XYZ file of C-alpha atoms in Angstrom:
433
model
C 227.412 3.348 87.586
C 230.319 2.050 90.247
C 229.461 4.088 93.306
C 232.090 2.873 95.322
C 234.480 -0.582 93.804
C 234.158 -3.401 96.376
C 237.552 -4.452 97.590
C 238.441 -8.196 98.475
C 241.755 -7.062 99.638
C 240.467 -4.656 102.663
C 237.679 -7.443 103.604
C 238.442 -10.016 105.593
C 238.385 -13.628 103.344
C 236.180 -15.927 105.847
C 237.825 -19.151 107.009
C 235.083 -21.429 105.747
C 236.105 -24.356 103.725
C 235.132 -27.867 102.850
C 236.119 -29.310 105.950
C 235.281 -26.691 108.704
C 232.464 -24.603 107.923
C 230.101 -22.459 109.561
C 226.916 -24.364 107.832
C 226.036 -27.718 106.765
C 222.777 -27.762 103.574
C 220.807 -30.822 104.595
C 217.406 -31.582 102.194
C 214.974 -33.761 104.020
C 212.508 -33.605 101.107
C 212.580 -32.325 97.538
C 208.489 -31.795 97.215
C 207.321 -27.909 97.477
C 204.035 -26.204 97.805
C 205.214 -23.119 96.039
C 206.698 -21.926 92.350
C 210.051 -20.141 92.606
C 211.443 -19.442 89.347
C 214.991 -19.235 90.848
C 214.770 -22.287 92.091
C 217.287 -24.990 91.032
C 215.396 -27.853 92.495
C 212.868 -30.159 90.329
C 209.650 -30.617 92.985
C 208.972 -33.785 93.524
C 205.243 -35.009 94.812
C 207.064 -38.180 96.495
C 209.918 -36.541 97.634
C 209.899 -36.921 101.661
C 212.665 -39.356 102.694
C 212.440 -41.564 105.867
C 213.714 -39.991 108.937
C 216.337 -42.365 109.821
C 217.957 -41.817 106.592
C 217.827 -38.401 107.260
C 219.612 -39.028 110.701
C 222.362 -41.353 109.080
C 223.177 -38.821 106.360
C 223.626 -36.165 109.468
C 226.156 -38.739 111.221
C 228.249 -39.258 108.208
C 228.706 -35.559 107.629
C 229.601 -34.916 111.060
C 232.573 -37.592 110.059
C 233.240 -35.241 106.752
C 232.698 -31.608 108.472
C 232.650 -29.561 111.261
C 229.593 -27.105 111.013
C 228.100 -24.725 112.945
C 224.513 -24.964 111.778
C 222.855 -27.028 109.374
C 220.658 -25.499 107.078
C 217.260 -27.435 106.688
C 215.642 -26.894 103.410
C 214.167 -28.506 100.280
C 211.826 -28.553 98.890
C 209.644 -27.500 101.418
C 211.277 -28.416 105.309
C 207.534 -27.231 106.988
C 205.486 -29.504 104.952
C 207.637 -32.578 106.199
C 205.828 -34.723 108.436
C 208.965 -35.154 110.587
C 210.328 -31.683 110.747
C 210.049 -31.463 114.652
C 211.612 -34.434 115.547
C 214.263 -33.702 112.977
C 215.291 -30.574 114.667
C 215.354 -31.992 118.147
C 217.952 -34.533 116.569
C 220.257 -32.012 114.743
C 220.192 -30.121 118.327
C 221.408 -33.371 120.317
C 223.711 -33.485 118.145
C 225.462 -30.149 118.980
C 224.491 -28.091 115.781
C 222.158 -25.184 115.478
C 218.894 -26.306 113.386
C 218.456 -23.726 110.801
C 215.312 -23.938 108.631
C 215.424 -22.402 104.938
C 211.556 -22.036 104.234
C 209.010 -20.046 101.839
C 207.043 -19.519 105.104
C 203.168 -20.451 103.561
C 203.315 -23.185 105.488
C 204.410 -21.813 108.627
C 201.658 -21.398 111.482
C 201.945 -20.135 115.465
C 201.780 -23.579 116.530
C 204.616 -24.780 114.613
C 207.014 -21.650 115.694
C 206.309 -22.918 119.491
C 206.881 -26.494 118.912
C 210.343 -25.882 116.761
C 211.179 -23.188 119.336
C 210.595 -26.269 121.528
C 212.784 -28.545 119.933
C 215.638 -26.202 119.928
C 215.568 -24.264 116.132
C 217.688 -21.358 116.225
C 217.041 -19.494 113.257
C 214.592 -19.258 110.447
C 215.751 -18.082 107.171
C 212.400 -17.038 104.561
C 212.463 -16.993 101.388
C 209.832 -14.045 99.825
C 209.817 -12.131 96.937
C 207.825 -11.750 93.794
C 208.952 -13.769 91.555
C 207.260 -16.812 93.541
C 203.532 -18.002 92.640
C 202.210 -18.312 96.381
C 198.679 -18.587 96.590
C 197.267 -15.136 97.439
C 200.181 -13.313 96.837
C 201.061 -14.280 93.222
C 201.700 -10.462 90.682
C 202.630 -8.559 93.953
C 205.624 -6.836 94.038
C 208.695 -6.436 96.104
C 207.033 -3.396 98.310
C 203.856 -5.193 98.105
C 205.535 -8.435 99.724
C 206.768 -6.395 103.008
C 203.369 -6.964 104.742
C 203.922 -10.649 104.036
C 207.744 -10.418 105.207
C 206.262 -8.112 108.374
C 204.023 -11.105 109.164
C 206.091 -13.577 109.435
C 209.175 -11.865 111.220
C 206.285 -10.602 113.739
C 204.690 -14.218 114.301
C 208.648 -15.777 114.103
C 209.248 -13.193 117.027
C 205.848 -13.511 119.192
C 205.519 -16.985 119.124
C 209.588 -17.345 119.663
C 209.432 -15.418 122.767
C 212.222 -13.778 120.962
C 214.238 -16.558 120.779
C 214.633 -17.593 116.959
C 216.432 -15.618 114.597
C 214.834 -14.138 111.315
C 216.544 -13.717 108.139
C 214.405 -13.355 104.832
C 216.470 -13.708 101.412
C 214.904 -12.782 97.774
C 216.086 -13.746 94.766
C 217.482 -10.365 92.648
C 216.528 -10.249 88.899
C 217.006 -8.076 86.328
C 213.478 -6.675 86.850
C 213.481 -6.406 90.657
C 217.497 -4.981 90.955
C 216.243 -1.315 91.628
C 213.997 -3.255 94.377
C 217.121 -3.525 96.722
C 217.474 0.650 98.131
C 213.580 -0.097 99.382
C 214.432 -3.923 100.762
C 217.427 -2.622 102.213
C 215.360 0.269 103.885
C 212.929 -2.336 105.245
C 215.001 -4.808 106.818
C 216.383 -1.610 108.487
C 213.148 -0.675 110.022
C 212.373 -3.491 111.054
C 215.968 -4.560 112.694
C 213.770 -5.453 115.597
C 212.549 -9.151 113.964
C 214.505 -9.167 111.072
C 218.386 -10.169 112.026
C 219.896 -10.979 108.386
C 218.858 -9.703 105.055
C 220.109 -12.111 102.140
C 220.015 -11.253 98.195
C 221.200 -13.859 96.007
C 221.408 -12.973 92.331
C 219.504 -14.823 90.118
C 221.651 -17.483 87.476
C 220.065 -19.514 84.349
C 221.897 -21.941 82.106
C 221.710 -19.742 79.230
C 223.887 -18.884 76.145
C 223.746 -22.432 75.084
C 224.102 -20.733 71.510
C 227.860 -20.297 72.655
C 228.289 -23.754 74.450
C 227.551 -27.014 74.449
C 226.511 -29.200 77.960
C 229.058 -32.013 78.377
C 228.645 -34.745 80.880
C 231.349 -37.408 81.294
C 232.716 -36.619 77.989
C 228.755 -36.303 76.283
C 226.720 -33.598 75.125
C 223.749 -33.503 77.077
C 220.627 -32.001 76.869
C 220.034 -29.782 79.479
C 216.600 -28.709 79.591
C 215.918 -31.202 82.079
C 217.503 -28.642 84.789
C 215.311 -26.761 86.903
C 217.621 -23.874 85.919
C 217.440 -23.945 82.533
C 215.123 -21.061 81.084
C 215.467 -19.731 77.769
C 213.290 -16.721 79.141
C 215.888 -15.137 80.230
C 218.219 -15.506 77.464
C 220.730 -13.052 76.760
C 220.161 -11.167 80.083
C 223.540 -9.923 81.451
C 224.329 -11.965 85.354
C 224.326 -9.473 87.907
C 227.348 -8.950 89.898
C 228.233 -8.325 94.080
C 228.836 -5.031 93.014
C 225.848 -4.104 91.518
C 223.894 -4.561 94.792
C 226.600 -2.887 96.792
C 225.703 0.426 94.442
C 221.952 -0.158 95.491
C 222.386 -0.327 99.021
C 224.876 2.350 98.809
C 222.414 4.871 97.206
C 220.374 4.682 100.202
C 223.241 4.061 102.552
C 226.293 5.676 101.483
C 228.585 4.357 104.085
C 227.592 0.217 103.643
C 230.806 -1.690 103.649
C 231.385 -5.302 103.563
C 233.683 -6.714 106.011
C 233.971 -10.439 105.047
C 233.757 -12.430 101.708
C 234.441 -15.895 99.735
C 235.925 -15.721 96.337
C 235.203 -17.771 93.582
C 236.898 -21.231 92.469
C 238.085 -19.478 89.505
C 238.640 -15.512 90.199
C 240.554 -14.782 93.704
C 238.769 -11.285 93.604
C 234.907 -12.374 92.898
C 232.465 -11.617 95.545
C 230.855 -14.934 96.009
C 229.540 -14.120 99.243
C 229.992 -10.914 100.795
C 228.662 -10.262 104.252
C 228.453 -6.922 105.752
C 227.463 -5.919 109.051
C 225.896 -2.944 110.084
C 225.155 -1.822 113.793
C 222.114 1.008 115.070
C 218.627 1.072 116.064
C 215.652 1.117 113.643
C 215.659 4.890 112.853
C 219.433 5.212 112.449
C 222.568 3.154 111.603
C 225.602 4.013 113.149
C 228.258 1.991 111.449
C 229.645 -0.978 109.873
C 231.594 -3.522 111.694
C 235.071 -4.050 109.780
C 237.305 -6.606 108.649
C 239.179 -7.294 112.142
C 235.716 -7.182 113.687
C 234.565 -10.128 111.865
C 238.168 -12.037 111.756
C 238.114 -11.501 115.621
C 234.650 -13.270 115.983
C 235.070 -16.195 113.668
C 238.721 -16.811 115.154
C 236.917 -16.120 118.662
C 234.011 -18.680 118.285
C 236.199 -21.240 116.559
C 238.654 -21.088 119.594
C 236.076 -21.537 122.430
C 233.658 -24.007 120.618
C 235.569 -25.208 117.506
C 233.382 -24.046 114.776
C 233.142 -21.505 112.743
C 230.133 -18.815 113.509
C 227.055 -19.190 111.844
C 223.265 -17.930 113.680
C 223.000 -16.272 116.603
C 220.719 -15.853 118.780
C 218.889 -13.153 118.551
C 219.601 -11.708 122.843
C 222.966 -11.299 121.098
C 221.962 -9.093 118.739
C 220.231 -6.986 120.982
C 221.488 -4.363 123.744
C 225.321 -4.743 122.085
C 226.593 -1.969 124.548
C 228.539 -5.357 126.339
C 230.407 -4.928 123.368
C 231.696 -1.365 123.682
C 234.886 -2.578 125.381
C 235.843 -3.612 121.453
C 236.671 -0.060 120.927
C 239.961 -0.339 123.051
C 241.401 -2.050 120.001
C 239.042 -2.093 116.770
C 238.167 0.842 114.458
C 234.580 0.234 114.026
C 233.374 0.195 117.372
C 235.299 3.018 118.288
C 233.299 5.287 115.436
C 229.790 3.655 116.853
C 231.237 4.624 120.731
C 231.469 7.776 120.466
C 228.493 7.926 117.991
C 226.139 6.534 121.262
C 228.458 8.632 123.734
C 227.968 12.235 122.289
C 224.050 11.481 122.589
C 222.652 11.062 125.345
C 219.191 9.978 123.805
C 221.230 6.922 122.657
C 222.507 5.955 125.744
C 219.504 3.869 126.917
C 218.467 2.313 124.069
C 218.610 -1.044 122.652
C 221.816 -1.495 120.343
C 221.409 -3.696 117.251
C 223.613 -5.798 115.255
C 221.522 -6.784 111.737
C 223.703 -8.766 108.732
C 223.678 -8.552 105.051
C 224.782 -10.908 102.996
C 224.843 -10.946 98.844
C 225.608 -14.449 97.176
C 227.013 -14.363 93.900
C 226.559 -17.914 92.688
C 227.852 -19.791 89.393
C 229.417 -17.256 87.347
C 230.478 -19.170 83.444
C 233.560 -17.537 81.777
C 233.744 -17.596 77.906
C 236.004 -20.379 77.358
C 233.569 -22.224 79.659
C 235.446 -22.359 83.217
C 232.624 -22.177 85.940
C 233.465 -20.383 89.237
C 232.129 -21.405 92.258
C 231.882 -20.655 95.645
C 235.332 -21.491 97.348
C 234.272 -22.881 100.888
C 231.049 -22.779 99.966
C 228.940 -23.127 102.937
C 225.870 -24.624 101.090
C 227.487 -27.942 101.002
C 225.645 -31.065 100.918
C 226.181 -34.972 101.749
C 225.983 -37.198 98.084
C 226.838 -40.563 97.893
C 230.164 -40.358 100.261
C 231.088 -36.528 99.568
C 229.778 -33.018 99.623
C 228.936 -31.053 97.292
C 227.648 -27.985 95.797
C 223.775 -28.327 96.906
C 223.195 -25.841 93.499
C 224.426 -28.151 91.166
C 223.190 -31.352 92.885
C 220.603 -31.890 89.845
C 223.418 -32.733 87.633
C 224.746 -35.142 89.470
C 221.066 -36.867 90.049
C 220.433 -36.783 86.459
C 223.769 -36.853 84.519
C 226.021 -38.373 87.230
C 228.497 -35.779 87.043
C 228.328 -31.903 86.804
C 227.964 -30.629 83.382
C 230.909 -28.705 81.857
C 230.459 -25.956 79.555
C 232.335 -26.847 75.935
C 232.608 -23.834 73.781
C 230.590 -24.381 70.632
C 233.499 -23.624 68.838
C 235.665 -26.387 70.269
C 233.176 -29.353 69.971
C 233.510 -31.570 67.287
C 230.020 -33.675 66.695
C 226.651 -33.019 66.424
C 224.994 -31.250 69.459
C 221.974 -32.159 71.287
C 218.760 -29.621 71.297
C 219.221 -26.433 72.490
C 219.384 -25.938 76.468
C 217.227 -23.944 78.158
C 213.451 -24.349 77.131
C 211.311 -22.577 79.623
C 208.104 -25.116 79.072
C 210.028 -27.809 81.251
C 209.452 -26.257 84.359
C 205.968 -25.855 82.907
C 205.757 -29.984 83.462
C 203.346 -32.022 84.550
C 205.513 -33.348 87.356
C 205.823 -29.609 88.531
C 201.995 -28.961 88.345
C 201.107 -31.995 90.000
C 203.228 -31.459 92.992
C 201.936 -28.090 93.552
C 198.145 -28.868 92.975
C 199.097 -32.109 95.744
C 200.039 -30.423 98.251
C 197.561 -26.631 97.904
């Protein structure tokens, strides 16, 4: 049931596009230590690449993009040998490191020496559809004492200088997990800074197209993403998690968003921000909020905002003077003002952010993310970082023919779950645990 509709055209559309973005996706290695079955990524055991081609990837997209952060994932960023001296280099180079991480390999000593070399933000991937050594069959409220750890350790060893954000992957099976998530990341607004759920996609209903590549079918069960176990499962949609989160918090509104390549009105990503203290939120931040802070940020430093530090999430009562002229801080003003008991206290700022990704229309049109932050550097140009498989192993990005409209004899069905059962997979995993 539709608690609430979202509405693109009272949220403000975020500026982000392929040129001028608020984060960069770089991949320093493609070999993992854990099974994610989201994960669109084939582990590789051999997968670290040299640091200096790291570095002269970096300087070529600073020649394609400016960027706020760049995003530091994988693969696995904290099992690669040069991870330190990688994010000293993205910070001389005037971007915020940001590392994307499953977190098992994360350890005091390596918080203080990335804290060292200038890392901004952590962003940790948990939930229970991973196979991590100790934690494999728990569940989504089982998996907050893990999240708990590592936002406390991120935070201790940090001095209290690294932001935390945790994202999960939403399935069908974990959807009614997101009123409890939601509730956590509130309680512990503290550590946690961002709370990301991106909504699990599958090449499935091959029955009703066929992969094309270059003008050839293809068989497509060599994609990471290609499961056949979750065939005929309906795609969840932005506004399905907006319901969630709005059956524990009735007032959550979004205040920014990217559409989709192919529907102006799809919630592709949808960030909302909410503002209290860990026992009560006071408010959303709204559309003009969020325009006046990307059009701020871009104007004094000529980016578009991505992390923040977390001493600027913290105490925001140096923001009250907003109220003179925006809505949403004048509701949280008067909120602090008429109690006392508030007056004192710290003031936090803690984002959400839903990511809707490939959505594939029946006559076979794919819609992307439009200014799609996760952007990375291939051979001259950037692209999606989802989709860079296809372009590894088919050299272009596989359309979606409607069976009805292709003339010739198809290849094998697409999506076979007992690929990502391979021997490549296994041995990567059993390598590096």
């Amino acid at each position: 049931m539709v608690i609430r509709e979202l509405t693109p055209e009272k949220y403000y559309r975020l500026p982000w596009n392929l040129a001028d973005n608020a984060i960069t996706w770089l991949e320093p290695t493609t070999k993992c230590n854990l099974y994610c079955e989201g994960c669109y990524r084939e582990n590789d055991p051999g997968g670290h690449r040299p640091l200096d081609d790291v570095k002269e990837e970096l300087l070529a997209v600073k020649k394609l993009r400016k960027t706020d952060g760049i995003s530091i994932a994988g693969g696995e960023p904290l099992i690669y040998p040069d991870i330190v001296e990688l994010v000293r280099f993205v910070k001389e180079q005037g971007w915020k490191p940001i590392i994307n991480s499953n977190g098992h390999a994360l350890t005091p000593e390596l918080v203080r020496d990335l804290k060292d070399a200038g890392l901004i933000g952590f962003t940790m991937h948990v939930d229970s559809h991973q196979r991590r050594p100790g934690w494999t069959g728990k569940n989504e409220l089982e998996l907050n004492e893990l999240r708990e750890s590592l936002s406390q350790m991120i935070h201790k060893e940090g001095k209290g200088k690294i932001a935390c954000a945790f994202n999960a992957t939403i399935y069908r099976d974990t959807l009614d997990d997101i009123p409890m998530l939601t509730r956590w990341a509130h309680e512990n607004i503290k550590y946690v800074h961002t709370m990301v759920y991106i909504l699990f996609r599958c090449a499935q209903g091959m029955d009703k197209f066929v992969p094309m590549a270059k003008g050839q079918p293809i068989d497509a069960r060599q994609l990471m993403y290609s499961d056949d176990k979750w065939e005929g499962s309906k795609d969840i949609l932005a506004q399905e998690i907006a319901d969630k989160i709005r059956e524990d918090y009735p007032d959550y509104e979004p205040c920014g968003y990217l559409n989709g390549t192919e529907d102006s009105r799809s919630m592709k990503w949808l960030l909302g921000l909410r503002v209290g203290y860990k026992d009560k939120i006071l408010g959303y931040m709204d559309a003009k909020y969020i325009e006046f802070i990307q059009s701020a940020h871009h104007y004094l430093f000529g980016t578009y905002l991505a992390y923040s530090r977390p001493g600027l999430m913290r105490n925001l009562q140096y923001l009250m003077p907003l109220m003179l002229f925006n809505k949403s801080w004048r509701k949280i003003f008067w909120r602090v003002a008429f109690n006392p008991l508030r007056w004192f206290r710290s003031l936090r700022m803690q984002s959400q952010m839903i990511i809707q990704p490939c959505d594939v229309f029946e006559d076979g049109r794919q819609s992307m993310c439009d200014g799609c932050p996760d952007a990375i550097y291939y051979k001259g140009r950037l692209v999606w970082s989802c989709r860079v498989d296809e372009l590894e192993k088919f050299g272009a990005f596989i359309e979606a023919c409607p069976s009805s409209e292709f003339k010739g004899e198809a290849p094998a069905k697409a999506g076979m779950a007992d690929f990502r059962e391979s021997a490549e997979n296994k041995e990567a995993l059993e390598e590096v645990n």
